[in-house]
mmCIF file of C-alpha atoms in Angstrom:
data_model
loop_
_atom_site.group_PDB
_atom_site.id
_atom_site.type_symbol
_atom_site.label_atom_id
_atom_site.label_comp_id
_atom_site.label_asym_id
_atom_site.label_seq_id
_atom_site.Cartn_x
_atom_site.Cartn_y
_atom_site.Cartn_z
ATOM 1 C CA MET H 184 67.799 -35.196 -12.820
ATOM 2 C CA PRO H 185 67.820 -34.062 -9.626
ATOM 3 C CA SER H 186 64.284 -32.702 -8.032
ATOM 4 C CA PRO H 187 64.979 -28.822 -6.931
ATOM 5 C CA LEU H 188 63.382 -29.645 -4.396
ATOM 6 C CA ALA H 189 66.464 -30.934 -2.919
ATOM 7 C CA ASP H 190 67.916 -27.528 -3.437
ATOM 8 C CA PRO H 191 68.544 -25.506 -0.153
ATOM 9 C CA VAL H 192 66.906 -22.788 0.457
ATOM 10 C CA LYS H 193 69.430 -19.882 2.444
ATOM 11 C CA LEU H 194 66.894 -17.643 4.561
ATOM 12 C CA PRO H 195 67.968 -13.916 4.939
ATOM 13 C CA CYS H 196 69.502 -14.289 8.828
ATOM 14 C CA GLY H 197 71.641 -16.846 8.035
ATOM 15 C CA LEU H 198 69.663 -19.823 8.335
ATOM 16 C CA VAL H 199 70.247 -22.543 5.741
ATOM 17 C CA LEU H 200 67.574 -25.305 4.944
ATOM 18 C CA PRO H 201 68.983 -28.321 3.955
ATOM 19 C CA ASN H 202 65.476 -28.906 1.355
ATOM 20 C CA ARG H 203 62.485 -27.284 0.185
ATOM 21 C CA LEU H 204 59.932 -29.570 2.211
ATOM 22 C CA SER H 205 58.515 -28.117 5.384
ATOM 23 C CA LYS H 206 56.242 -30.610 7.965
ATOM 24 C CA ALA H 207 53.642 -27.778 8.491
ATOM 25 C CA ALA H 208 52.025 -26.927 11.564
ATOM 26 C CA MET H 209 49.333 -29.158 13.136
ATOM 27 C CA ALA H 210 47.475 -29.452 15.926
ATOM 28 C CA GLU H 211 49.288 -32.095 18.118
ATOM 29 C CA MET H 212 46.671 -32.154 21.025
ATOM 30 C CA LEU H 213 49.581 -33.573 23.440
ATOM 31 C CA ALA H 214 50.735 -30.778 25.987
ATOM 32 C CA LYS H 215 47.974 -31.838 28.690
ATOM 33 C CA ASN H 216 49.371 -29.937 30.992
ATOM 34 C CA ASN H 217 50.406 -26.807 28.551
ATOM 35 C CA LYS H 218 53.835 -27.254 28.843
ATOM 36 C CA PRO H 219 56.216 -29.428 26.713
ATOM 37 C CA ASN H 220 56.595 -33.212 27.466
ATOM 38 C CA ASP H 221 58.041 -36.401 26.999
ATOM 39 C CA THR H 222 55.523 -37.461 24.630
ATOM 40 C CA LEU H 223 55.404 -34.030 22.418
ATOM 41 C CA SER H 224 59.640 -34.328 21.981
ATOM 42 C CA ASP H 225 58.741 -38.079 20.427
ATOM 43 C CA ALA H 226 56.799 -36.856 18.212
ATOM 44 C CA TYR H 227 58.781 -34.599 16.921
ATOM 45 C CA GLU H 228 62.053 -36.914 17.062
ATOM 46 C CA ARG H 229 59.882 -39.348 14.555
ATOM 47 C CA TRP H 230 59.945 -36.176 12.684
ATOM 48 C CA SER H 231 63.913 -35.262 12.995
ATOM 49 C CA GLN H 232 64.908 -38.170 11.632
ATOM 50 C CA GLY H 233 62.951 -38.016 8.182
ATOM 51 C CA GLY H 234 64.312 -35.754 5.834
ATOM 52 C CA TRP H 235 62.914 -32.843 5.651
ATOM 53 C CA GLY H 236 64.202 -29.503 5.302
ATOM 54 C CA CYS H 237 62.250 -27.607 7.968
ATOM 55 C CA ILE H 238 60.532 -28.568 10.761
ATOM 56 C CA LEU H 239 56.712 -25.920 11.572
ATOM 57 C CA THR H 240 55.986 -27.322 15.117
ATOM 58 C CA GLY H 241 51.847 -26.311 16.354
ATOM 59 C CA ASN H 242 50.942 -23.609 18.342
ATOM 60 C CA VAL H 243 52.593 -22.489 21.452
ATOM 61 C CA GLN H 244 50.598 -20.031 22.824
ATOM 62 C CA VAL H 245 52.132 -17.072 23.705
ATOM 63 C CA ASP H 246 49.443 -16.496 26.989
ATOM 64 C CA VAL H 247 47.993 -19.488 28.967
ATOM 65 C CA ASN H 248 45.308 -17.355 30.054
ATOM 66 C CA HIS H 249 44.060 -17.744 26.590
ATOM 67 C CA MET H 250 44.281 -20.432 24.383
ATOM 68 C CA GLY H 251 43.368 -22.071 20.692
ATOM 69 C CA SER H 252 43.079 -25.662 22.146
ATOM 70 C CA PRO H 253 43.162 -27.010 25.484
ATOM 71 C CA PHE H 254 46.509 -28.704 24.729
ATOM 72 C CA ASP H 255 48.473 -26.582 23.421
ATOM 73 C CA PRO H 256 52.217 -25.409 24.797
ATOM 74 C CA ALA H 257 51.763 -22.213 26.473
ATOM 75 C CA LEU H 258 53.642 -19.807 28.308
ATOM 76 C CA HIS H 259 52.421 -19.321 31.720
ATOM 77 C CA SER H 260 53.696 -16.544 33.089
ATOM 78 C CA GLU H 261 56.416 -13.297 31.621
ATOM 79 C CA TYR H 262 60.084 -14.857 31.293
ATOM 80 C CA THR H 263 62.862 -13.315 32.395
ATOM 81 C CA GLY H 264 65.574 -15.518 31.117
ATOM 82 C CA LYS H 265 66.568 -16.405 35.163
ATOM 83 C CA ASP H 266 64.426 -20.115 34.949
ATOM 84 C CA ALA H 267 66.158 -22.749 34.805
ATOM 85 C CA ALA H 268 63.707 -25.491 35.229
ATOM 86 C CA LEU H 269 61.308 -23.990 32.373
ATOM 87 C CA LEU H 270 64.048 -23.626 29.598
ATOM 88 C CA GLU H 271 65.324 -26.950 30.516
ATOM 89 C CA GLN H 272 61.848 -28.879 29.747
ATOM 90 C CA TRP H 273 61.349 -26.381 26.213
ATOM 91 C CA LYS H 274 65.403 -27.194 25.875
ATOM 92 C CA LYS H 275 64.397 -30.779 25.441
ATOM 93 C CA TYR H 276 61.331 -30.795 22.780
ATOM 94 C CA ALA H 277 64.091 -28.423 20.650
ATOM 95 C CA ASP H 278 66.934 -31.168 20.870
ATOM 96 C CA ALA H 279 64.686 -33.517 20.060
ATOM 97 C CA SER H 280 63.322 -31.303 17.158
ATOM 98 C CA GLN H 281 66.659 -30.639 15.976
ATOM 99 C CA LYS H 282 68.027 -34.016 17.033
ATOM 100 C CA HIS H 283 69.426 -34.689 13.395
ATOM 101 C CA GLY H 284 70.139 -31.377 11.595
ATOM 102 C CA THR H 285 66.233 -30.045 10.722
ATOM 103 C CA PRO H 286 65.666 -26.738 11.939
ATOM 104 C CA THR H 287 62.816 -26.251 13.895
ATOM 105 C CA ILE H 288 60.494 -23.556 13.455
ATOM 106 C CA VAL H 289 57.834 -22.845 16.199
ATOM 107 C CA GLN H 290 54.523 -21.471 15.211
ATOM 108 C CA ILE H 291 53.825 -18.693 18.325
ATOM 109 C CA CYS H 292 49.946 -17.233 18.938
ATOM 110 C CA HIS H 293 47.372 -15.996 20.654
ATOM 111 C CA PRO H 294 43.952 -16.887 19.858
ATOM 112 C CA GLY H 295 42.085 -13.464 20.865
ATOM 113 C CA ARG H 296 37.729 -14.097 20.517
ATOM 114 C CA GLN H 297 38.934 -17.547 18.834
ATOM 115 C CA SER H 298 39.618 -18.985 22.997
ATOM 116 C CA PHE H 299 36.917 -21.075 23.210
ATOM 117 C CA ARG H 300 35.142 -21.728 26.818
ATOM 118 C CA GLY H 301 37.833 -23.965 29.260
ATOM 119 C CA ALA H 302 40.518 -23.266 26.721
ATOM 120 C CA GLY H 303 43.221 -21.618 29.156
ATOM 121 C CA LYS H 304 43.197 -20.182 32.638
ATOM 122 C CA ARG H 305 40.888 -17.126 32.921
ATOM 123 C CA GLY H 306 37.924 -18.754 33.620
ATOM 124 C CA MET H 307 34.520 -20.614 31.536
ATOM 125 C CA PHE H 308 32.935 -17.070 32.059
ATOM 126 C CA ALA H 309 35.517 -14.220 31.596
ATOM 127 C CA PRO H 310 35.461 -12.559 27.894
ATOM 128 C CA THR H 311 38.027 -13.082 25.270
ATOM 129 C CA ILE H 312 40.455 -10.148 23.654
ATOM 130 C CA ALA H 313 40.248 -8.908 21.156
ATOM 131 C CA PRO H 314 41.230 -5.440 18.348
ATOM 132 C CA SER H 315 37.380 -4.559 18.966
ATOM 133 C CA ALA H 316 34.175 -6.177 20.476
ATOM 134 C CA VAL H 317 33.219 -8.133 17.168
ATOM 135 C CA PRO H 318 31.504 -11.594 18.024
ATOM 136 C CA ILE H 319 32.344 -14.787 16.071
ATOM 137 C CA ASN H 320 29.552 -15.528 13.298
ATOM 138 C CA ILE H 321 29.108 -18.480 12.009
ATOM 139 C CA GLY H 322 25.967 -18.831 11.033
ATOM 140 C CA THR H 323 22.824 -17.240 11.587
ATOM 141 C CA GLY H 324 20.223 -19.972 11.827
ATOM 142 C CA LEU H 325 19.714 -21.387 15.582
ATOM 143 C CA VAL H 326 22.238 -24.465 16.070
ATOM 144 C CA GLU H 327 25.548 -22.292 14.860
ATOM 145 C CA ARG H 328 24.062 -18.858 16.870
ATOM 146 C CA ALA H 329 23.492 -21.792 20.529
ATOM 147 C CA ILE H 330 27.333 -23.253 19.430
ATOM 148 C CA ALA H 331 28.739 -20.138 19.324
ATOM 149 C CA ALA H 332 27.291 -18.750 22.639
ATOM 150 C CA VAL H 333 28.465 -22.444 23.943
ATOM 151 C CA ALA H 334 31.868 -22.222 22.440
ATOM 152 C CA TRP H 335 33.023 -18.497 23.108
ATOM 153 C CA THR H 336 32.744 -16.092 25.547
ATOM 154 C CA GLN H 337 31.912 -12.137 23.826
ATOM 155 C CA PRO H 338 35.159 -10.763 23.291
ATOM 156 C CA ARG H 339 35.893 -6.998 24.290
ATOM 157 C CA GLU H 340 38.230 -4.454 22.677
ATOM 158 C CA MET H 341 41.740 -4.527 23.983
ATOM 159 C CA THR H 342 43.036 -1.917 25.502
ATOM 160 C CA ARG H 343 46.147 -0.195 25.145
ATOM 161 C CA GLY H 344 47.843 -1.373 28.264
ATOM 162 C CA GLU H 345 46.806 -5.020 26.715
ATOM 163 C CA ILE H 346 48.369 -4.417 23.855
ATOM 164 C CA ASP H 347 51.659 -3.785 25.148
ATOM 165 C CA THR H 348 51.322 -7.209 27.234
ATOM 166 C CA VAL H 349 50.618 -8.966 24.395
ATOM 167 C CA ILE H 350 53.718 -7.881 22.142
ATOM 168 C CA ARG H 351 55.655 -8.735 25.808
ATOM 169 C CA GLN H 352 54.151 -11.371 25.329
ATOM 170 C CA PHE H 353 55.248 -12.529 22.051
ATOM 171 C CA VAL H 354 58.438 -11.813 22.679
ATOM 172 C CA ASP H 355 59.469 -13.316 25.666
ATOM 173 C CA THR H 356 58.213 -16.787 23.718
ATOM 174 C CA ALA H 357 60.296 -15.755 21.293
ATOM 175 C CA ARG H 358 62.937 -15.123 23.584
ATOM 176 C CA LEU H 359 62.359 -18.410 25.328
ATOM 177 C CA MET H 360 62.413 -20.420 21.709
ATOM 178 C CA ALA H 361 65.944 -18.361 21.077
ATOM 179 C CA ASP H 362 67.117 -19.817 24.310
ATOM 180 C CA ALA H 363 66.133 -23.331 23.961
ATOM 181 C CA GLY H 364 67.842 -23.682 20.944
ATOM 182 C CA PHE H 365 64.871 -23.909 18.230
ATOM 183 C CA SER H 366 65.900 -22.139 14.893
ATOM 184 C CA GLY H 367 63.030 -19.393 15.174
ATOM 185 C CA VAL H 368 59.624 -18.719 15.257
ATOM 186 C CA GLU H 369 56.757 -18.007 12.767
ATOM 187 C CA LEU H 370 54.013 -16.145 13.909
ATOM 188 C CA HIS H 371 50.665 -17.252 13.325
ATOM 189 C CA ALA H 372 48.491 -14.796 11.189
ATOM 190 C CA ALA H 373 46.147 -17.182 9.827
ATOM 191 C CA HIS H 374 42.947 -19.132 10.279
ATOM 192 C CA GLY H 375 41.092 -15.760 12.693
ATOM 193 C CA TYR H 376 43.714 -15.549 15.279
ATOM 194 C CA LEU H 377 44.409 -12.184 17.223
ATOM 195 C CA LEU H 378 47.178 -11.292 15.063
ATOM 196 C CA ASP H 379 44.885 -11.832 11.530
ATOM 197 C CA GLN H 380 42.170 -10.141 13.814
ATOM 198 C CA PHE H 381 44.294 -6.806 14.371
ATOM 199 C CA LEU H 382 44.865 -7.429 10.598
ATOM 200 C CA SER H 383 41.808 -7.420 9.023
ATOM 201 C CA SER H 384 39.069 -4.142 8.774
ATOM 202 C CA LYS H 385 36.529 -7.124 9.420
ATOM 203 C CA THR H 386 37.542 -7.906 13.401
ATOM 204 C CA ASN H 387 39.464 -4.321 13.937
ATOM 205 C CA ARG H 388 37.839 -1.327 13.984
ATOM 206 C CA ARG H 389 39.802 0.566 16.227
ATOM 207 C CA THR H 390 40.787 4.342 15.894
ATOM 208 C CA ASP H 391 43.543 4.749 17.596
ATOM 209 C CA GLU H 392 47.075 4.097 16.556
ATOM 210 C CA TYR H 393 46.341 -0.005 15.857
ATOM 211 C CA GLY H 394 43.724 0.377 13.289
ATOM 212 C CA GLY H 395 41.827 2.589 10.804
ATOM 213 C CA THR H 396 44.134 2.075 7.934
ATOM 214 C CA PRO H 397 45.891 -1.220 6.118
ATOM 215 C CA GLU H 398 48.719 -0.048 7.339
ATOM 216 C CA LYS H 399 47.863 0.898 11.340
ATOM 217 C CA ARG H 400 46.105 -2.158 11.253
ATOM 218 C CA ALA H 401 49.669 -3.886 10.980
ATOM 219 C CA ARG H 402 50.995 -2.063 13.522
ATOM 220 C CA PHE H 403 51.236 -5.182 16.254
ATOM 221 C CA VAL H 404 52.215 -7.332 13.738
ATOM 222 C CA LEU H 405 55.036 -5.089 12.631
ATOM 223 C CA ASP H 406 55.486 -3.816 16.635
ATOM 224 C CA ILE H 407 55.878 -7.807 17.833
ATOM 225 C CA LEU H 408 58.304 -8.448 14.820
ATOM 226 C CA THR H 409 60.486 -5.238 15.775
ATOM 227 C CA GLU H 410 61.010 -6.179 18.819
ATOM 228 C CA THR H 411 61.381 -9.093 18.604
ATOM 229 C CA ARG H 412 64.475 -9.242 16.335
ATOM 230 C CA LYS H 413 66.013 -7.079 19.407
ATOM 231 C CA VAL H 414 66.126 -10.067 21.681
ATOM 232 C CA VAL H 415 66.582 -12.963 19.579
ATOM 233 C CA PRO H 416 70.228 -13.680 18.000
ATOM 234 C CA ALA H 417 70.895 -12.355 14.653
ATOM 235 C CA ASN H 418 70.712 -16.186 12.769
ATOM 236 C CA PHE H 419 67.016 -16.811 14.443
ATOM 237 C CA ALA H 420 64.379 -16.717 12.124
ATOM 238 C CA ILE H 421 61.398 -14.856 12.523
ATOM 239 C CA GLY H 422 58.650 -15.476 9.736
ATOM 240 C CA ILE H 423 54.361 -15.280 9.695
ATOM 241 C CA LYS H 424 52.184 -17.489 8.283
ATOM 242 C CA LEU H 425 48.909 -15.360 6.364
ATOM 243 C CA ASN H 426 46.123 -17.548 4.958
ATOM 244 C CA SER H 427 45.020 -16.299 1.424
ATOM 245 C CA ALA H 428 41.316 -17.243 2.701
ATOM 246 C CA ASP H 429 41.351 -14.754 5.851
ATOM 247 C CA HIS H 430 41.647 -11.960 3.075
ATOM 248 C CA SER H 431 39.313 -11.033 -0.261
ATOM 249 C CA SER H 432 39.459 -9.870 -3.831
ATOM 250 C CA ASP H 433 38.158 -6.176 -2.465
ATOM 251 C CA THR H 434 40.629 -5.752 0.267
ATOM 252 C CA PHE H 435 43.478 -7.435 -2.269
ATOM 253 C CA GLU H 436 45.811 -4.505 -2.072
ATOM 254 C CA GLU H 437 45.385 -3.806 1.484
ATOM 255 C CA THR H 438 46.576 -7.000 1.990
ATOM 256 C CA MET H 439 49.510 -6.578 0.098
ATOM 257 C CA THR H 440 50.616 -2.888 1.875
ATOM 258 C CA GLN H 441 51.158 -4.947 5.186
ATOM 259 C CA ILE H 442 52.669 -7.873 3.304
ATOM 260 C CA ALA H 443 54.904 -5.463 1.568
ATOM 261 C CA LEU H 444 55.781 -3.051 5.488
ATOM 262 C CA LEU H 445 56.118 -7.051 6.893
ATOM 263 C CA ALA H 446 58.655 -7.670 4.589
ATOM 264 C CA SER H 447 60.660 -4.244 5.094
ATOM 265 C CA ALA H 448 60.764 -5.237 8.810
ATOM 266 C CA GLY H 449 63.447 -8.211 8.566
ATOM 267 C CA LEU H 450 60.913 -10.880 7.465
ATOM 268 C CA ASP H 451 62.637 -14.214 6.532
ATOM 269 C CA PHE H 452 59.674 -16.053 5.158
ATOM 270 C CA LEU H 453 56.320 -15.293 4.286
ATOM 271 C CA GLU H 454 54.053 -18.584 4.775
ATOM 272 C CA ILE H 455 50.631 -18.838 2.743
ATOM 273 C CA SER H 456 48.193 -21.327 3.139
ATOM 274 C CA GLY H 457 45.060 -22.184 1.270
ATOM 275 C CA GLY H 458 44.507 -23.600 -1.397
ATOM 276 C CA SER H 459 46.346 -26.189 -3.579
ATOM 277 C CA TYR H 460 49.034 -26.360 -5.965
ATOM 278 C CA GLU H 461 48.418 -30.023 -5.884
ATOM 279 C CA ASP H 462 47.219 -30.879 -9.728
ATOM 280 C CA PRO H 463 49.906 -29.346 -11.496
ATOM 281 C CA ARG H 464 47.354 -28.550 -14.849
ATOM 282 C CA MET H 465 46.027 -25.692 -13.602
ATOM 283 C CA MET H 466 49.719 -23.930 -13.913
ATOM 284 C CA GLY H 467 49.819 -26.121 -17.300
ATOM 285 C CA HIS H 468 52.544 -28.565 -16.191
ATOM 286 C CA SER H 469 52.219 -31.819 -18.029
ATOM 287 C CA THR H 470 49.382 -34.523 -16.703
ATOM 288 C CA SER H 471 51.353 -37.468 -16.727
ATOM 289 C CA ALA H 472 51.530 -37.496 -12.934
ATOM 290 C CA LYS H 473 47.647 -38.656 -11.699
ATOM 291 C CA ALA H 474 46.558 -36.004 -9.993
ATOM 292 C CA GLN H 475 45.542 -35.889 -6.234
ATOM 293 C CA VAL H 476 42.452 -33.411 -6.816
ATOM 294 C CA SER H 477 39.478 -34.371 -8.600
ATOM 295 C CA ASP H 478 38.142 -32.410 -11.828
ATOM 296 C CA ALA H 479 34.708 -32.430 -10.666
ATOM 297 C CA LYS H 480 35.489 -28.982 -7.986
ATOM 298 C CA SER H 481 32.647 -27.078 -7.140
ATOM 299 C CA ALA H 482 32.639 -23.367 -8.052
ATOM 300 C CA ARG H 483 33.402 -22.161 -5.003
ATOM 301 C CA THR H 484 36.649 -24.057 -4.335
ATOM 302 C CA ALA H 485 38.154 -23.256 -7.767
ATOM 303 C CA ALA H 486 37.587 -19.349 -7.379
ATOM 304 C CA ARG H 487 38.461 -19.765 -4.165
ATOM 305 C CA GLU H 488 42.026 -21.266 -5.684
ATOM 306 C CA ALA H 489 42.476 -19.106 -8.542
ATOM 307 C CA PHE H 490 42.937 -16.812 -5.827
ATOM 308 C CA PHE H 491 45.304 -18.274 -4.198
ATOM 309 C CA LEU H 492 47.210 -18.853 -7.667
ATOM 310 C CA GLU H 493 47.046 -14.710 -7.856
ATOM 311 C CA PHE H 494 47.532 -13.755 -4.271
ATOM 312 C CA ALA H 495 50.665 -16.292 -4.208
ATOM 313 C CA HIS H 496 52.088 -14.917 -7.410
ATOM 314 C CA THR H 497 51.154 -11.448 -7.099
ATOM 315 C CA VAL H 498 53.007 -11.894 -3.584
ATOM 316 C CA ARG H 499 56.139 -13.238 -5.794
ATOM 317 C CA GLU H 500 56.411 -10.880 -8.440
ATOM 318 C CA ARG H 501 55.985 -7.519 -5.557
ATOM 319 C CA HIS H 502 58.486 -9.138 -3.672
ATOM 320 C CA PRO H 503 60.814 -11.578 -5.385
ATOM 321 C CA ASP H 504 63.367 -11.567 -2.703
ATOM 322 C CA LEU H 505 61.299 -12.254 0.060
ATOM 323 C CA VAL H 506 60.853 -15.776 0.668
ATOM 324 C CA LEU H 507 57.651 -17.912 0.241
ATOM 325 C CA MET H 508 56.484 -20.783 1.696
ATOM 326 C CA LEU H 509 53.581 -22.473 0.041
ATOM 327 C CA THR H 510 51.186 -24.752 2.011
ATOM 328 C CA GLY H 511 47.791 -26.428 1.495
ATOM 329 C CA GLY H 512 47.316 -29.832 -0.358
ATOM 330 C CA PHE H 513 50.456 -30.527 -1.838
ATOM 331 C CA ARG H 514 50.559 -34.850 -1.691
ATOM 332 C CA SER H 515 52.892 -35.584 -3.934
ATOM 333 C CA ARG H 516 56.461 -34.910 -5.902
ATOM 334 C CA ALA H 517 54.745 -33.929 -9.184
ATOM 335 C CA GLY H 518 52.208 -31.489 -7.344
ATOM 336 C CA ALA H 519 55.463 -29.912 -5.109
ATOM 337 C CA GLU H 520 57.495 -29.321 -8.123
ATOM 338 C CA ALA H 521 54.659 -27.672 -9.921
ATOM 339 C CA ALA H 522 54.958 -24.798 -7.164
ATOM 340 C CA ILE H 523 58.786 -24.710 -7.640
ATOM 341 C CA ASN H 524 58.895 -24.831 -10.935
ATOM 342 C CA ASP H 525 56.357 -21.890 -11.593
ATOM 343 C CA GLY H 526 58.095 -19.858 -9.292
ATOM 344 C CA ALA H 527 55.405 -19.093 -7.005
ATOM 345 C CA CYS H 528 57.345 -20.466 -4.218
ATOM 346 C CA ASP H 529 60.770 -21.209 -2.103
ATOM 347 C CA LEU H 530 59.529 -23.665 0.235
ATOM 348 C CA VAL H 531 56.746 -26.995 0.633
ATOM 349 C CA GLY H 532 54.552 -26.918 3.290
ATOM 350 C CA ILE H 533 53.094 -30.571 3.610
ATOM 351 C CA GLY H 534 50.956 -30.717 6.592
ATOM 352 C CA ARG H 535 49.227 -34.199 6.415
ATOM 353 C CA PRO H 536 50.897 -36.897 4.891
ATOM 354 C CA ALA H 537 53.763 -35.734 7.651
ATOM 355 C CA ALA H 538 51.472 -36.929 10.061
ATOM 356 C CA VAL H 539 50.726 -41.096 8.275
ATOM 357 C CA ASP H 540 54.661 -40.665 7.189
ATOM 358 C CA PRO H 541 57.057 -38.490 9.577
ATOM 359 C CA LYS H 542 59.482 -39.432 6.584
ATOM 360 C CA PHE H 543 57.679 -38.306 3.827
ATOM 361 C CA PRO H 544 60.337 -36.372 2.078
ATOM 362 C CA LEU H 545 62.642 -39.369 1.912
ATOM 363 C CA LEU H 546 60.335 -40.773 -0.737
ATOM 364 C CA LEU H 547 59.627 -37.328 -2.639
ATOM 365 C CA LEU H 548 63.491 -37.142 -2.787
ATOM 366 C CA ASP H 549 64.071 -41.001 -3.999
ATOM 367 C CA GLU H 550 65.300 -40.648 -7.507
ATOM 368 C CA GLN H 551 64.778 -44.139 -7.602
ATOM 369 C CA VAL H 552 61.145 -43.331 -6.617
ATOM 370 C CA ALA H 553 59.340 -43.100 -10.643
ATOM 371 C CA ASP H 554 56.613 -39.574 -10.488
ATOM 372 C CA GLU H 555 53.352 -41.850 -10.473
ATOM 373 C CA ASP H 556 54.923 -44.221 -7.012
ATOM 374 C CA ALA H 557 56.246 -40.118 -5.400
ATOM 375 C CA LYS H 558 53.042 -39.839 -3.513
ATOM 376 C CA LEU H 559 50.545 -40.024 -0.684
ATOM 377 C CA VAL H 560 46.789 -40.130 -1.379
ATOM 378 C CA LEU H 561 44.812 -39.484 1.349
ATOM 379 C CA GLU H 562 40.987 -39.050 1.271
ATOM 380 C CA LYS H 563 38.351 -37.080 4.219
ATOM 381 C CA ALA H 564 39.035 -37.781 7.377
ATOM 382 C CA PRO H 565 36.165 -40.096 8.974
ATOM 383 C CA VAL H 566 33.218 -37.562 10.988
ATOM 384 C CA PRO H 567 30.688 -38.893 13.835
ATOM 385 C CA TRP H 568 27.476 -39.961 13.203
ATOM 386 C CA TYR H 569 25.864 -37.100 14.703
ATOM 387 C CA ALA H 570 27.646 -34.405 11.959
ATOM 388 C CA LYS H 571 24.498 -33.580 9.852
ATOM 389 C CA TRP H 572 22.945 -32.605 13.245
ATOM 390 C CA LEU H 573 26.147 -29.524 13.305
ATOM 391 C CA PRO H 574 27.478 -27.138 10.533
ATOM 392 C CA ARG H 575 30.026 -28.500 7.801
ATOM 393 C CA SER H 576 32.424 -26.039 8.441
ATOM 394 C CA LEU H 577 33.116 -26.726 12.042
ATOM 395 C CA ILE H 578 32.329 -30.894 11.093
ATOM 396 C CA GLY H 579 34.946 -30.638 8.822
ATOM 397 C CA ALA H 580 37.799 -29.001 10.273
ATOM 398 C CA GLY H 581 37.187 -30.785 13.512
ATOM 399 C CA ALA H 582 37.155 -34.232 12.248
ATOM 400 C CA GLU H 583 40.698 -33.538 10.095
ATOM 401 C CA SER H 584 42.623 -32.147 13.335
ATOM 402 C CA THR H 585 40.576 -34.495 15.435
ATOM 403 C CA TYR H 586 42.036 -37.770 13.223
ATOM 404 C CA TYR H 587 45.410 -36.402 12.417
ATOM 405 C CA ALA H 588 46.173 -35.454 15.942
ATOM 406 C CA GLY H 589 45.193 -39.149 16.981
ATOM 407 C CA GLN H 590 47.915 -40.344 14.266
ATOM 408 C CA ILE H 591 50.641 -37.709 15.819
ATOM 409 C CA GLY H 592 49.856 -39.497 19.133
ATOM 410 C CA ARG H 593 50.539 -42.944 17.652
ATOM 411 C CA LEU H 594 53.829 -41.407 15.777
ATOM 412 C CA ALA H 595 54.429 -40.261 19.508
ATOM 413 C CA LYS H 596 54.164 -44.017 20.838
ATOM 414 C CA GLY H 597 56.312 -45.825 17.902
ATOM 415 C CA LEU H 598 52.905 -47.153 16.777
ATOM 416 C CA ALA H 599 51.859 -47.539 12.935
ATOM 417 C CA THR H 600 50.188 -44.643 11.819
ATOM 418 C CA TYR H 601 46.949 -45.063 9.137
ATOM 419 C CA ALA H 602 45.720 -42.595 6.376
ATOM 420 C CA PRO H 603 41.878 -42.010 6.207
ATOM 421 C CA ALA H 604 39.818 -45.275 4.847
ATOM 422 C CA LEU H 605 36.700 -45.068 2.058
#
């Protein structure tokens, strides 16, 4: 019996994804001069051969002065549509990504207050920008405060003129991606980046038309979505990424209000990340396939994943026609099928396995491969020896990103890739 993962999915804009498996966004760390290059294109050409229903790129920053990573591609200046050399750079990237027919969607981003010192061209001591001047807090200990002071400058509240500028930068970036031949863009409104900062009451304390209520906090993202739709082709997809971990039960209804506004504004898909559907037992499904998630989860992790499930199911119940992608911990056919069969999503986002096996979908969709063999087990990425002196939250995330960026680099060079070893 064919897997439901093989079903095509049609987005509201008319773009058809040939199956439900999406290569999720990951940091590539390959754009040394913040421009697309042959190495980046080579990595995406490998993924284009992998049988994915959709490919999501890593971050493309909308302003080279404010970067989330020193090695992300970015928009360097206003895009007028008349720069042939610029367009050719991006067209080469788009062509490589879609060489074998897989639609590729570009994740576009502004880090806001999370722009590291030295990441971008604004200078080491220039402030970051944010909806409100709320500094980053990674902990109250001496080490945490010292790391924060070294890593980030103090943010300042954006003026209305700066809000208009950043909206234009998002729109310019989306138009450049459309002109280059990509199939769509995804607005990165997760992981504490600028769009997420506007949506959240923790970081948005404005009292003007861009803050104060859930609806006003959503206006910045809605303006970007509305203005982008005006300048791209009708069949160009516009999605958005949210992370359940960026929200809480206390603000649950506020988040649902914002999602309703986005859905009514012409959103093509919503990606929800966080948590895991990898263990089918948590939905009451058969446990014949070996679980990929340890039974010995902490109470905190279990609570986080329970909220992830509630978040996904509530969005589905309230917006049955909204195309949903879930990303977070998928490692097997059984886990991916459980998410689809549970009715929680239409698309399954797969990240780290894609960096180790760019053709992972071909394994999951091969009916000759038994369920127990249609998987890729991944251990935790190794951490450096000095990790014990640094906050666990930073080291864990940094070690994972660095490890898999290294695998993407190997993939781009045509070298063998490796899963983390015990």
